[in-house]
Coordinates of N, CA and C in Angstrom, one line a residue:
M1 N 6.8 28.6 -1.8 CA 6.0 28.7 -3.0 C 5.6 27.3 -3.5
A2 N 4.3 27.2 -3.9 CA 3.9 25.9 -4.3 C 4.5 25.5 -5.6
S3 N 4.8 24.2 -5.8 CA 5.4 23.7 -7.0 C 4.4 23.8 -8.2
A4 N 5.0 23.7 -9.4 CA 4.2 23.8 -10.6 C 3.2 22.6 -10.6
K5 N 3.7 21.4 -10.1 CA 2.8 20.2 -10.1 C 1.7 20.4 -9.1
A6 N 1.9 21.1 -8.0 CA 0.9 21.3 -7.0 C -0.1 22.3 -7.6
M7 N 0.4 23.3 -8.2 CA -0.6 24.3 -8.8 C -1.4 23.7 -9.9
L8 N -0.8 22.9 -10.7 CA -1.6 22.2 -11.8 C -2.6 21.3 -11.1
G9 N -2.3 20.6 -10.1 CA -3.2 19.7 -9.4 C -4.4 20.5 -8.9
S10 N -4.1 21.7 -8.4 CA -5.2 22.6 -7.8 C -6.2 22.9 -8.9
V11 N -5.7 23.3 -10.1 CA -6.6 23.7 -11.2 C -7.3 22.4 -11.7
L12 N -6.6 21.3 -12.0 CA -7.3 20.2 -12.5 C -8.3 19.6 -11.5
G13 N -8.0 19.8 -10.2 CA -8.8 19.2 -9.2 C -10.3 19.7 -9.3
R14 N -10.5 20.9 -9.8 CA -11.8 21.4 -9.9 C -12.7 20.7 -10.9
F15 N -12.0 20.0 -11.9 CA -12.7 19.4 -13.0 C -12.6 17.9 -13.0
L16 N -11.5 17.3 -12.5 CA -11.2 15.9 -12.7 C -11.3 15.1 -11.4
F17 N -11.0 15.7 -10.2 CA -10.9 15.0 -9.0 C -12.2 14.6 -8.4
T18 N -12.2 13.6 -7.6 CA -13.3 13.1 -6.8 C -13.3 13.8 -5.5
D19 N -14.5 14.4 -5.1 CA -14.6 15.2 -3.8 C -15.1 14.3 -2.7
S20 N -14.5 14.4 -1.6 CA -15.0 13.7 -0.4 C -14.7 14.5 0.9
Q21 N -15.1 13.9 2.0 CA -14.8 14.6 3.3 C -14.3 13.5 4.3
V22 N -13.3 13.9 5.0 CA -12.8 13.0 6.1 C -13.8 12.8 7.2
T23 N -14.2 11.6 7.5 CA -15.2 11.3 8.5 C -14.6 10.7 9.8
Q24 N -13.4 10.2 9.7 CA -12.7 9.6 10.8 C -11.2 9.5 10.6
V25 N -10.5 9.8 11.7 CA -9.0 9.6 11.7 C -8.7 8.9 12.9
R26 N -8.0 7.7 12.7 CA -7.8 6.9 13.9 C -6.3 6.5 14.0
E27 N -5.7 6.6 15.2 CA -4.4 6.2 15.4 C -4.3 4.7 15.5
V28 N -3.6 4.1 14.6 CA -3.4 2.6 14.6 C -2.1 2.3 15.4
S29 N -1.1 3.0 15.2 CA 0.1 2.9 15.9 C 0.9 4.2 15.7
R30 N 2.0 4.4 16.3 CA 2.8 5.6 16.2 C 3.3 5.8 14.7
A31 N 3.2 4.8 13.9 CA 3.7 4.8 12.5 C 2.5 4.9 11.5
F32 N 1.3 4.6 12.0 CA 0.2 4.5 11.0 C -1.1 5.2 11.5
R33 N -1.8 5.8 10.6 CA -3.1 6.4 10.9 C -4.1 5.9 9.8
Q34 N -5.3 5.6 10.2 CA -6.3 5.2 9.2 C -7.2 6.4 9.0
V35 N -7.4 6.8 7.7 CA -8.2 7.9 7.3 C -9.4 7.4 6.5
D36 N -10.6 7.7 7.1 CA -11.8 7.3 6.4 C -12.4 8.5 5.8
C37 N -13.0 8.4 4.6 CA -13.7 9.5 4.0 C -15.0 9.0 3.2
E38 N -15.9 9.9 3.0 CA -17.1 9.6 2.4 C -17.5 10.8 1.4
G39 N -18.3 10.4 0.4 CA -18.8 11.5 -0.5 C -19.7 10.8 -1.6
V40 N -20.6 11.6 -2.0 CA -21.6 11.1 -3.0 C -20.8 10.7 -4.3
A41 N -19.7 11.4 -4.6 CA -19.0 11.1 -5.8 C -18.2 9.7 -5.7
L42 N -18.1 9.1 -4.5 CA -17.4 7.9 -4.4 C -18.3 6.7 -4.7
R43 N -19.6 6.9 -4.9 CA -20.6 5.8 -5.2 C -20.4 5.3 -6.6
G44 N -20.5 4.0 -6.7 CA -20.5 3.4 -8.0 C -19.2 3.6 -8.8
Q45 N -18.1 3.6 -8.2 CA -16.8 3.9 -8.9 C -16.2 2.7 -9.5
G46 N -16.6 1.5 -9.2 CA -16.1 0.3 -9.8 C -14.7 0.0 -9.3
W47 N -14.4 0.2 -8.0 CA -13.1 -0.2 -7.4 C -12.9 -1.7 -7.4
S48 N -11.7 -2.1 -7.6 CA -11.3 -3.5 -7.4 C -10.0 -3.5 -6.5
P49 N -9.9 -4.5 -5.7 CA -8.7 -4.6 -4.8 C -7.4 -4.5 -5.6
G50 N -6.5 -3.7 -5.1 CA -5.3 -3.4 -5.8 C -5.3 -2.1 -6.6
D51 N -6.5 -1.6 -6.8 CA -6.5 -0.3 -7.5 C -5.9 0.8 -6.6
K52 N -5.5 1.9 -7.2 CA -4.9 3.0 -6.5 C -5.7 4.3 -6.7
V53 N -5.5 5.2 -5.8 CA -6.0 6.6 -5.9 C -4.8 7.6 -5.7
Q54 N -4.9 8.7 -6.3 CA -3.9 9.8 -6.1 C -4.5 10.9 -5.3
V55 N -4.2 11.0 -4.1 CA -4.7 12.0 -3.2 C -4.0 13.4 -3.5
Y56 N -4.9 14.4 -3.6 CA -4.3 15.8 -3.8 C -4.1 16.4 -2.4
L57 N -2.9 16.8 -2.2 CA -2.5 17.4 -0.9 C -2.2 18.9 -1.3
P58 N -3.0 19.8 -0.9 CA -2.8 21.2 -1.2 C -1.4 21.7 -0.9
G59 N -0.8 22.3 -1.9 CA 0.6 22.8 -1.8 C 1.6 21.8 -1.8
L60 N 1.3 20.5 -1.8 CA 2.3 19.4 -1.8 C 2.2 18.5 -3.0
G61 N 1.2 18.6 -3.8 CA 1.0 17.8 -5.0 C 0.2 16.5 -4.7
L62 N 0.5 15.4 -5.5 CA -0.2 14.2 -5.4 C 0.6 13.1 -4.7
R63 N -0.1 12.3 -3.9 CA 0.5 11.1 -3.3 C -0.4 10.0 -3.5
T64 N 0.1 8.8 -3.8 CA -0.6 7.6 -4.2 C -0.8 6.7 -3.0
Y65 N -2.1 6.2 -2.9 CA -2.4 5.3 -1.9 C -3.3 4.2 -2.4
T66 N -3.2 3.0 -1.8 CA -4.1 1.9 -2.2 C -5.1 1.8 -1.1
P67 N -6.4 2.0 -1.5 CA -7.5 1.9 -0.5 C -7.5 0.6 0.2
L68 N -7.8 0.6 1.5 CA -8.0 -0.6 2.3 C -9.3 -1.3 1.9
S69 N -10.3 -0.4 1.6 CA -11.6 -0.9 1.2 C -12.4 0.2 0.5
W70 N -13.5 -0.2 -0.1 CA -14.4 0.8 -0.8 C -15.8 0.3 -0.8
D71 N -16.7 1.1 -0.2 CA -18.1 0.8 -0.2 C -18.8 1.7 -1.2
E72 N -19.1 1.0 -2.4 CA -19.6 1.8 -3.5 C -21.0 2.2 -3.3
A73 N -21.8 1.5 -2.5 CA -23.2 1.9 -2.2 C -23.2 3.1 -1.3
R74 N -22.4 3.1 -0.3 CA -22.4 4.2 0.7 C -21.6 5.4 0.2
G75 N -20.6 5.1 -0.6 CA -19.7 6.1 -1.1 C -18.7 6.4 0.0
A76 N -17.9 5.4 0.4 CA -16.9 5.5 1.5 C -15.7 4.7 1.2
T77 N -14.5 5.2 1.6 CA -13.3 4.5 1.4 C -12.4 4.8 2.6
S78 N -11.3 4.0 2.7 CA -10.4 4.1 3.8 C -8.9 4.0 3.3
F79 N -8.0 4.7 3.9 CA -6.6 4.7 3.6 C -5.8 4.4 4.9
L80 N -4.8 3.6 4.8 CA -3.8 3.4 5.8 C -2.6 4.3 5.5
V81 N -2.3 5.3 6.3 CA -1.3 6.3 6.0 C 0.0 5.9 6.8
Y82 N 1.1 5.7 6.1 CA 2.4 5.4 6.8 C 3.0 6.7 7.1
L83 N 3.3 7.0 8.4 CA 3.9 8.2 8.8 C 5.4 8.1 8.8
H84 N 6.0 8.2 7.6 CA 7.4 7.9 7.4 C 8.1 9.3 7.3
G85 N 8.9 9.6 8.3 CA 9.8 10.8 8.3 C 9.0 12.1 8.1
D86 N 9.6 12.9 7.3 CA 9.0 14.2 7.0 C 8.5 14.3 5.6
S87 N 8.1 13.2 5.0 CA 7.6 13.2 3.6 C 6.3 14.0 3.6
P88 N 5.9 14.5 2.4 CA 4.6 15.2 2.3 C 3.4 14.3 2.7
G89 N 3.4 13.1 2.4 CA 2.4 12.2 2.7 C 2.3 12.0 4.3
A90 N 3.5 11.9 4.9 CA 3.5 11.7 6.3 C 3.0 13.0 7.0
K91 N 3.4 14.1 6.5 CA 2.9 15.4 7.1 C 1.4 15.5 7.0
W92 N 0.9 15.2 5.8 CA -0.6 15.2 5.7 C -1.2 14.2 6.7
G93 N -0.7 13.0 6.8 CA -1.3 12.0 7.6 C -1.3 12.5 9.1
R94 N -0.3 13.2 9.5 CA -0.3 13.7 10.9 C -1.2 14.9 11.1
D95 N -1.4 15.7 10.1 CA -2.2 16.9 10.2 C -3.7 16.8 9.9
V96 N -4.1 15.7 9.1 CA -5.4 15.6 8.6 C -6.4 15.5 9.8
R97 N -7.6 16.1 9.7 CA -8.6 16.1 10.7 C -10.0 15.8 10.2
V98 N -10.8 15.3 11.0 CA -12.2 15.0 10.6 C -12.8 16.3 10.2
G99 N -13.5 16.2 9.0 CA -14.2 17.4 8.4 C -13.4 18.0 7.3
D100 N -12.1 17.6 7.2 CA -11.3 18.1 6.1 C -11.9 17.7 4.7
A101 N -11.8 18.5 3.7 CA -12.1 18.1 2.4 C -11.0 17.3 1.8
L102 N -11.3 16.3 1.0 CA -10.3 15.4 0.5 C -10.6 15.2 -1.0
Q103 N -9.7 15.5 -1.9 CA -9.8 15.3 -3.3 C -8.8 14.3 -3.8
F104 N -9.3 13.4 -4.7 CA -8.3 12.5 -5.2 C -8.8 12.1 -6.6
F105 N -7.8 11.6 -7.4 CA -8.0 11.1 -8.8 C -8.0 9.6 -8.7
G106 N -9.1 9.0 -9.3 CA -9.2 7.6 -9.3 C -10.5 7.1 -8.7
P107 N -10.6 5.8 -8.4 CA -9.6 4.8 -8.5 C -9.2 4.4 -9.9
R108 N -7.9 3.9 -10.0 CA -7.4 3.5 -11.3 C -6.6 2.2 -11.0
R109 N -6.5 1.4 -12.1 CA -5.8 0.1 -12.0 C -4.4 0.3 -11.6
S110 N -3.9 -0.6 -10.8 CA -2.5 -0.6 -10.4 C -2.0 -2.1 -10.4
L111 N -2.5 -2.9 -9.5 CA -2.1 -4.3 -9.4 C -3.4 -5.1 -9.7
V112 N -3.3 -5.9 -10.7 CA -4.5 -6.7 -11.1 C -4.1 -8.1 -11.1
L113 N -4.9 -8.9 -10.3 CA -4.7 -10.3 -10.2 C -5.5 -11.0 -11.3
D114 N -5.1 -12.2 -11.7 CA -5.8 -13.0 -12.7 C -7.2 -13.5 -12.1
E115 N -8.1 -13.8 -13.0 CA -9.4 -14.3 -12.6 C -9.2 -15.6 -11.8
G116 N -10.2 -15.8 -11.0 CA -10.2 -17.0 -10.1 C -9.8 -16.7 -8.7
R117 N -9.5 -17.7 -7.9 CA -9.2 -17.5 -6.5 C -7.9 -18.1 -6.1
A118 N -6.9 -18.1 -7.0 CA -5.6 -18.6 -6.7 C -5.0 -17.9 -5.4
P119 N -4.4 -18.6 -4.5 CA -3.7 -18.0 -3.4 C -2.7 -17.0 -3.8
V120 N -2.3 -16.1 -2.9 CA -1.3 -15.0 -3.2 C -0.2 -15.1 -2.2
V121 N 1.0 -15.1 -2.7 CA 2.2 -14.8 -1.8 C 2.7 -13.5 -2.1
L122 N 2.7 -12.6 -1.1 CA 3.0 -11.2 -1.4 C 4.2 -10.7 -0.6
F123 N 5.1 -10.1 -1.3 CA 6.2 -9.4 -0.6 C 6.0 -7.9 -0.7
G124 N 6.4 -7.2 0.4 CA 6.2 -5.8 0.4 C 6.9 -5.2 1.6
D125 N 6.4 -4.0 2.0 CA 6.9 -3.3 3.2 C 5.8 -2.5 3.8
E126 N 6.1 -1.5 4.5 CA 5.1 -0.7 5.2 C 4.1 -0.1 4.2
T127 N 4.5 0.2 3.0 CA 3.6 0.8 2.0 C 2.7 -0.3 1.4
S128 N 2.8 -1.5 1.8 CA 2.1 -2.6 1.1 C 1.0 -3.2 2.0
F129 N 0.9 -2.8 3.3 CA -0.1 -3.3 4.2 C -1.5 -3.3 3.6
A130 N -1.8 -2.1 3.0 CA -3.2 -1.9 2.5 C -3.5 -2.9 1.3
V131 N -2.6 -3.0 0.4 CA -2.9 -3.9 -0.7 C -3.1 -5.3 -0.3
A132 N -2.2 -5.8 0.6 CA -2.4 -7.2 1.1 C -3.7 -7.3 1.8
H133 N -4.2 -6.4 2.6 CA -5.5 -6.4 3.3 C -6.6 -6.4 2.2
A134 N -6.5 -5.6 1.2 CA -7.5 -5.5 0.2 C -7.7 -6.8 -0.6
F135 N -6.5 -7.4 -0.9 CA -6.6 -8.7 -1.7 C -7.3 -9.7 -0.8
R136 N -7.0 -9.8 0.5 CA -7.5 -10.8 1.4 C -9.0 -10.6 1.7
T137 N -9.4 -9.4 2.0 CA -10.8 -9.2 2.4 C -11.7 -8.9 1.2
A138 N -11.5 -7.8 0.5 CA -12.4 -7.5 -0.6 C -12.2 -8.5 -1.7
G139 N -11.0 -9.0 -2.0 CA -10.7 -9.9 -3.1 C -10.9 -11.3 -2.7
K140 N -11.2 -11.6 -1.4 CA -11.4 -12.9 -0.9 C -10.4 -13.9 -1.4
R141 N -9.1 -13.5 -1.2 CA -8.0 -14.4 -1.6 C -7.3 -15.0 -0.3
D142 N -6.7 -16.1 -0.5 CA -5.8 -16.6 0.6 C -4.4 -15.9 0.4
V143 N -4.1 -15.0 1.3 CA -2.9 -14.2 1.1 C -1.9 -14.5 2.2
T144 N -0.7 -14.9 1.7 CA 0.4 -15.1 2.6 C 1.4 -13.9 2.4
P145 N 1.4 -12.9 3.3 CA 2.3 -11.8 3.0 C 3.6 -11.9 3.8
L146 N 4.6 -11.2 3.4 CA 5.9 -11.0 4.1 C 6.4 -9.6 3.8
F147 N 6.5 -8.9 4.9 CA 6.9 -7.5 4.8 C 8.3 -7.2 5.4
E148 N 9.1 -6.4 4.7 CA 10.3 -5.9 5.3 C 9.9 -4.6 6.0
V149 N 10.3 -4.4 7.2 CA 9.9 -3.2 7.9 C 11.1 -2.6 8.7
S150 N 11.1 -1.3 8.9 CA 12.2 -0.6 9.5 C 12.2 -0.8 11.0
H151 N 11.0 -0.8 11.7 CA 10.9 -1.0 13.1 C 9.7 -1.8 13.4
R152 N 10.0 -3.1 13.9 CA 8.9 -4.0 14.1 C 7.9 -3.5 15.1
E153 N 8.4 -2.9 16.2 CA 7.5 -2.4 17.2 C 6.5 -1.4 16.7
D154 N 6.9 -0.6 15.7 CA 6.0 0.4 15.2 C 4.9 -0.2 14.3
C155 N 5.2 -1.3 13.7 CA 4.3 -1.9 12.8 C 3.4 -3.0 13.4
A156 N 3.8 -3.5 14.5 CA 3.1 -4.6 15.2 C 1.6 -4.4 15.4
P157 N 1.2 -3.2 15.9 CA -0.2 -3.0 16.1 C -1.0 -3.0 14.8
A158 N -0.5 -2.4 13.8 CA -1.2 -2.4 12.5 C -1.3 -3.8 11.9
L159 N -0.2 -4.6 12.0 CA -0.2 -5.9 11.4 C -1.1 -6.8 12.2
R160 N -1.2 -6.6 13.5 CA -2.1 -7.4 14.4 C -3.5 -7.1 14.0
E161 N -3.8 -5.9 13.8 CA -5.2 -5.5 13.5 C -5.6 -6.0 12.1
L162 N -4.7 -6.0 11.2 CA -5.0 -6.5 9.8 C -5.0 -8.0 9.7
G163 N -4.5 -8.7 10.8 CA -4.5 -10.1 10.7 C -3.2 -10.7 10.1
F164 N -2.1 -9.9 10.1 CA -0.9 -10.3 9.6 C 0.2 -10.3 10.6
E165 N -0.1 -10.5 11.8 CA 0.9 -10.5 12.9 C 2.0 -11.6 12.7
G166 N 3.2 -11.1 12.8 CA 4.4 -12.0 12.7 C 4.9 -12.1 11.2
Q167 N 4.2 -11.5 10.3 CA 4.5 -11.6 8.9 C 5.5 -10.5 8.4
D168 N 6.5 -10.3 9.3 CA 7.4 -9.2 9.0 C 8.8 -9.6 9.4
V169 N 9.8 -8.9 8.7 CA 11.2 -9.1 9.0 C 11.8 -7.7 9.1
E170 N 12.5 -7.4 10.1 CA 13.1 -6.1 10.3 C 14.3 -5.9 9.4
R171 N 14.4 -4.7 8.8 CA 15.5 -4.4 7.9 C 16.8 -4.4 8.7
Q172 N 17.9 -4.8 8.0 CA 19.2 -4.8 8.6 C 20.2 -4.1 7.7
A173 N 21.3 -3.6 8.2 CA 22.3 -2.9 7.4 C 22.8 -3.7 6.3
G174 N 22.9 -3.1 5.1 CA 23.4 -3.8 4.0 C 22.4 -4.8 3.4
D175 N 21.2 -4.6 3.8 CA 20.1 -5.5 3.3 C 20.4 -7.0 3.7
A176 N 21.0 -7.2 4.8 CA 21.3 -8.6 5.2 C 20.0 -9.3 5.5
H177 N 19.0 -8.6 5.9 CA 17.7 -9.3 6.2 C 17.0 -10.0 5.0
L178 N 17.5 -9.6 3.8 CA 16.8 -10.1 2.6 C 17.1 -11.6 2.4
A179 N 18.2 -12.1 3.1 CA 18.4 -13.6 3.1 C 17.3 -14.3 3.8
R180 N 16.8 -13.7 4.9 CA 15.7 -14.3 5.7 C 14.4 -14.2 4.9
V181 N 14.2 -13.0 4.3 CA 13.0 -12.8 3.5 C 12.9 -13.8 2.4
H182 N 14.0 -14.0 1.7 CA 14.1 -14.9 0.6 C 13.8 -16.3 1.0
E183 N 14.3 -16.7 2.2 CA 14.0 -18.1 2.7 C 12.5 -18.2 3.0
R184 N 11.9 -17.3 3.6 CA 10.5 -17.4 3.9 C 9.6 -17.3 2.7
L185 N 10.0 -16.5 1.7 CA 9.2 -16.5 0.5 C 9.3 -17.8 -0.3
R186 N 10.5 -18.4 -0.3 CA 10.7 -19.7 -0.9 C 9.8 -20.8 -0.2
E187 N 9.8 -20.7 1.1 CA 9.0 -21.7 1.8 C 7.5 -21.5 1.5
A188 N 7.1 -20.3 1.4 CA 5.6 -20.0 1.2 C 5.3 -20.5 -0.2
L189 N 6.1 -20.3 -1.2 CA 5.9 -20.7 -2.6 C 5.9 -22.2 -2.7
R190 N 6.7 -22.9 -2.0 CA 6.8 -24.3 -2.0 C 5.5 -24.9 -1.4
A191 N 5.0 -24.2 -0.3 CA 3.8 -24.7 0.3 C 2.6 -24.5 -0.5
K192 N 2.6 -23.4 -1.4 CA 1.5 -23.1 -2.2 C 2.0 -23.0 -3.7
P193 N 2.2 -24.1 -4.3 CA 2.8 -24.0 -5.7 C 1.9 -23.4 -6.7
D194 N 0.6 -23.3 -6.5 CA -0.3 -22.6 -7.4 C -0.5 -21.1 -7.1
A195 N 0.3 -20.6 -6.2 CA 0.1 -19.2 -5.8 C 0.6 -18.2 -6.8
T196 N 0.0 -17.1 -6.8 CA 0.5 -15.9 -7.6 C 1.4 -15.1 -6.7
L197 N 2.6 -14.9 -7.2 CA 3.6 -14.1 -6.5 C 3.4 -12.6 -6.8
V198 N 3.2 -11.8 -5.8 CA 3.1 -10.4 -6.0 C 4.2 -9.7 -5.2
M199 N 4.9 -8.8 -5.9 CA 6.0 -8.1 -5.3 C 5.8 -6.6 -5.3
T200 N 5.8 -6.0 -4.2 CA 5.6 -4.6 -4.1 C 6.6 -3.9 -3.1
G201 N 6.5 -2.6 -3.0 CA 7.4 -1.9 -2.0 C 8.6 -1.3 -2.7
R202 N 9.8 -1.6 -2.1 CA 11.0 -0.9 -2.5 C 11.6 -1.6 -3.7
A203 N 11.9 -0.8 -4.8 CA 12.4 -1.4 -6.0 C 13.7 -2.2 -5.8
Q204 N 14.6 -1.7 -5.0 CA 15.9 -2.5 -4.9 C 15.6 -3.8 -4.2
S205 N 14.7 -3.9 -3.3 CA 14.5 -5.2 -2.6 C 13.8 -6.2 -3.6
I206 N 12.9 -5.7 -4.4 CA 12.2 -6.5 -5.4 C 13.2 -7.1 -6.4
Q207 N 14.1 -6.2 -6.8 CA 15.1 -6.7 -7.8 C 16.0 -7.8 -7.2
A208 N 16.4 -7.6 -6.0 CA 17.3 -8.6 -5.4 C 16.6 -9.9 -5.1
L209 N 15.4 -9.8 -4.6 CA 14.6 -11.0 -4.3 C 14.2 -11.8 -5.6
R210 N 13.9 -11.1 -6.7 CA 13.6 -11.7 -7.9 C 14.8 -12.5 -8.4
A211 N 16.0 -12.0 -8.3 CA 17.2 -12.7 -8.7 C 17.4 -13.9 -7.9
R212 N 17.2 -13.8 -6.6 CA 17.4 -15.0 -5.7 C 16.3 -16.1 -6.0
L213 N 15.1 -15.7 -6.2 CA 14.0 -16.7 -6.5 C 14.3 -17.3 -7.9
K214 N 14.7 -16.5 -8.8 CA 15.1 -17.1 -10.1 C 16.1 -18.2 -10.0
G215 N 17.1 -17.9 -9.1 CA 18.2 -18.9 -8.9 C 17.6 -20.2 -8.3
D216 N 16.5 -20.1 -7.6 CA 15.8 -21.3 -7.0 C 15.0 -22.0 -8.0
G217 N 14.9 -21.5 -9.2 CA 14.1 -22.1 -10.3 C 12.7 -21.7 -10.3
V218 N 12.4 -20.5 -9.6 CA 11.0 -20.0 -9.7 C 10.9 -19.2 -11.1
R219 N 10.2 -19.7 -12.0 CA 10.2 -19.2 -13.4 C 9.0 -18.3 -13.7
A220 N 8.0 -18.5 -12.8 CA 6.7 -17.7 -13.1 C 7.0 -16.2 -13.0
T221 N 6.4 -15.5 -13.9 CA 6.5 -14.0 -13.8 C 5.7 -13.4 -12.7
P222 N 6.3 -12.8 -11.7 CA 5.5 -12.2 -10.7 C 4.7 -11.0 -11.1
K223 N 3.7 -10.6 -10.3 CA 3.0 -9.3 -10.5 C 3.9 -8.3 -9.7
V224 N 4.4 -7.3 -10.4 CA 5.4 -6.4 -9.7 C 4.9 -5.0 -9.7
K225 N 4.9 -4.3 -8.6 CA 4.6 -2.9 -8.5 C 5.5 -2.3 -7.5
A226 N 6.6 -1.6 -7.9 CA 7.5 -0.9 -7.0 C 6.8 0.4 -6.6
Y227 N 6.7 0.6 -5.3 CA 6.0 1.9 -4.9 C 7.0 3.0 -4.6
W228 N 8.3 2.6 -4.4 CA 9.3 3.6 -4.2 C 10.7 3.0 -4.4
A229 N 11.7 3.9 -4.5 CA 13.1 3.5 -4.7 C 14.0 4.4 -3.9
V230 N 15.1 3.9 -3.4 CA 16.0 4.7 -2.7 C 16.5 5.8 -3.6
G231 N 16.4 7.1 -3.1 CA 16.9 8.2 -3.9 C 15.8 8.9 -4.7
K232 N 14.6 8.3 -4.6 CA 13.4 8.8 -5.4 C 12.2 9.0 -4.4
A233 N 11.4 10.0 -4.7 CA 10.3 10.3 -3.8 C 9.2 9.3 -4.0
G234 N 9.0 8.8 -5.2 CA 8.0 7.9 -5.6 C 8.1 7.5 -7.0
L235 N 7.5 6.3 -7.3 CA 7.6 5.8 -8.7 C 6.3 5.8 -9.4
D236 N 5.2 6.3 -8.8 CA 3.9 6.2 -9.5 C 3.8 7.4 -10.4

């Protein structure tokens, strides 16, 4: 039986959601698929890098994604779907086909950078690849990312395609890898002292790294957006 949230989404979708159609589904790696969609309603939406959309998955409810890009003139956008386990989003990502109807709410503000072109040092994980790409390409920023990932071999093709090859650290038991992540973030911030620090991905990792960086004397308030937390399906 569909959840109350999914049923509500079905009703609201008729009035509030943006309609589009899937035009391409491409295997990026065994852990990622890129889903492209187009629709007249996507034109002139005023998207900015870092904005989010909430995709309606029939019978499964809403799942939040950061578009890789958005062509407002043509009415087209793209999503990088992380095929993680048996989550609703992963199931949709594996099953979606060209020609499928796609409804979503947004775009809406999520991560907003300050005006100007200050460089960005970004921490995240597999759920953060798209926002890093959007900031670098559409936002025309100098982005230095560092991602914690579960399996480097699964992520390597996607990172290589996005131009972020080697910018990842594999997770270790007990979060032992965060010591290496902290070291590399500290180095990046020292190399670019005027950079904006953006922290995304897993809430527990963000909290631990913020504490370590504060101990280093990093006082600037980072831009923070936790996409998920252990024990929770999502934080959006």
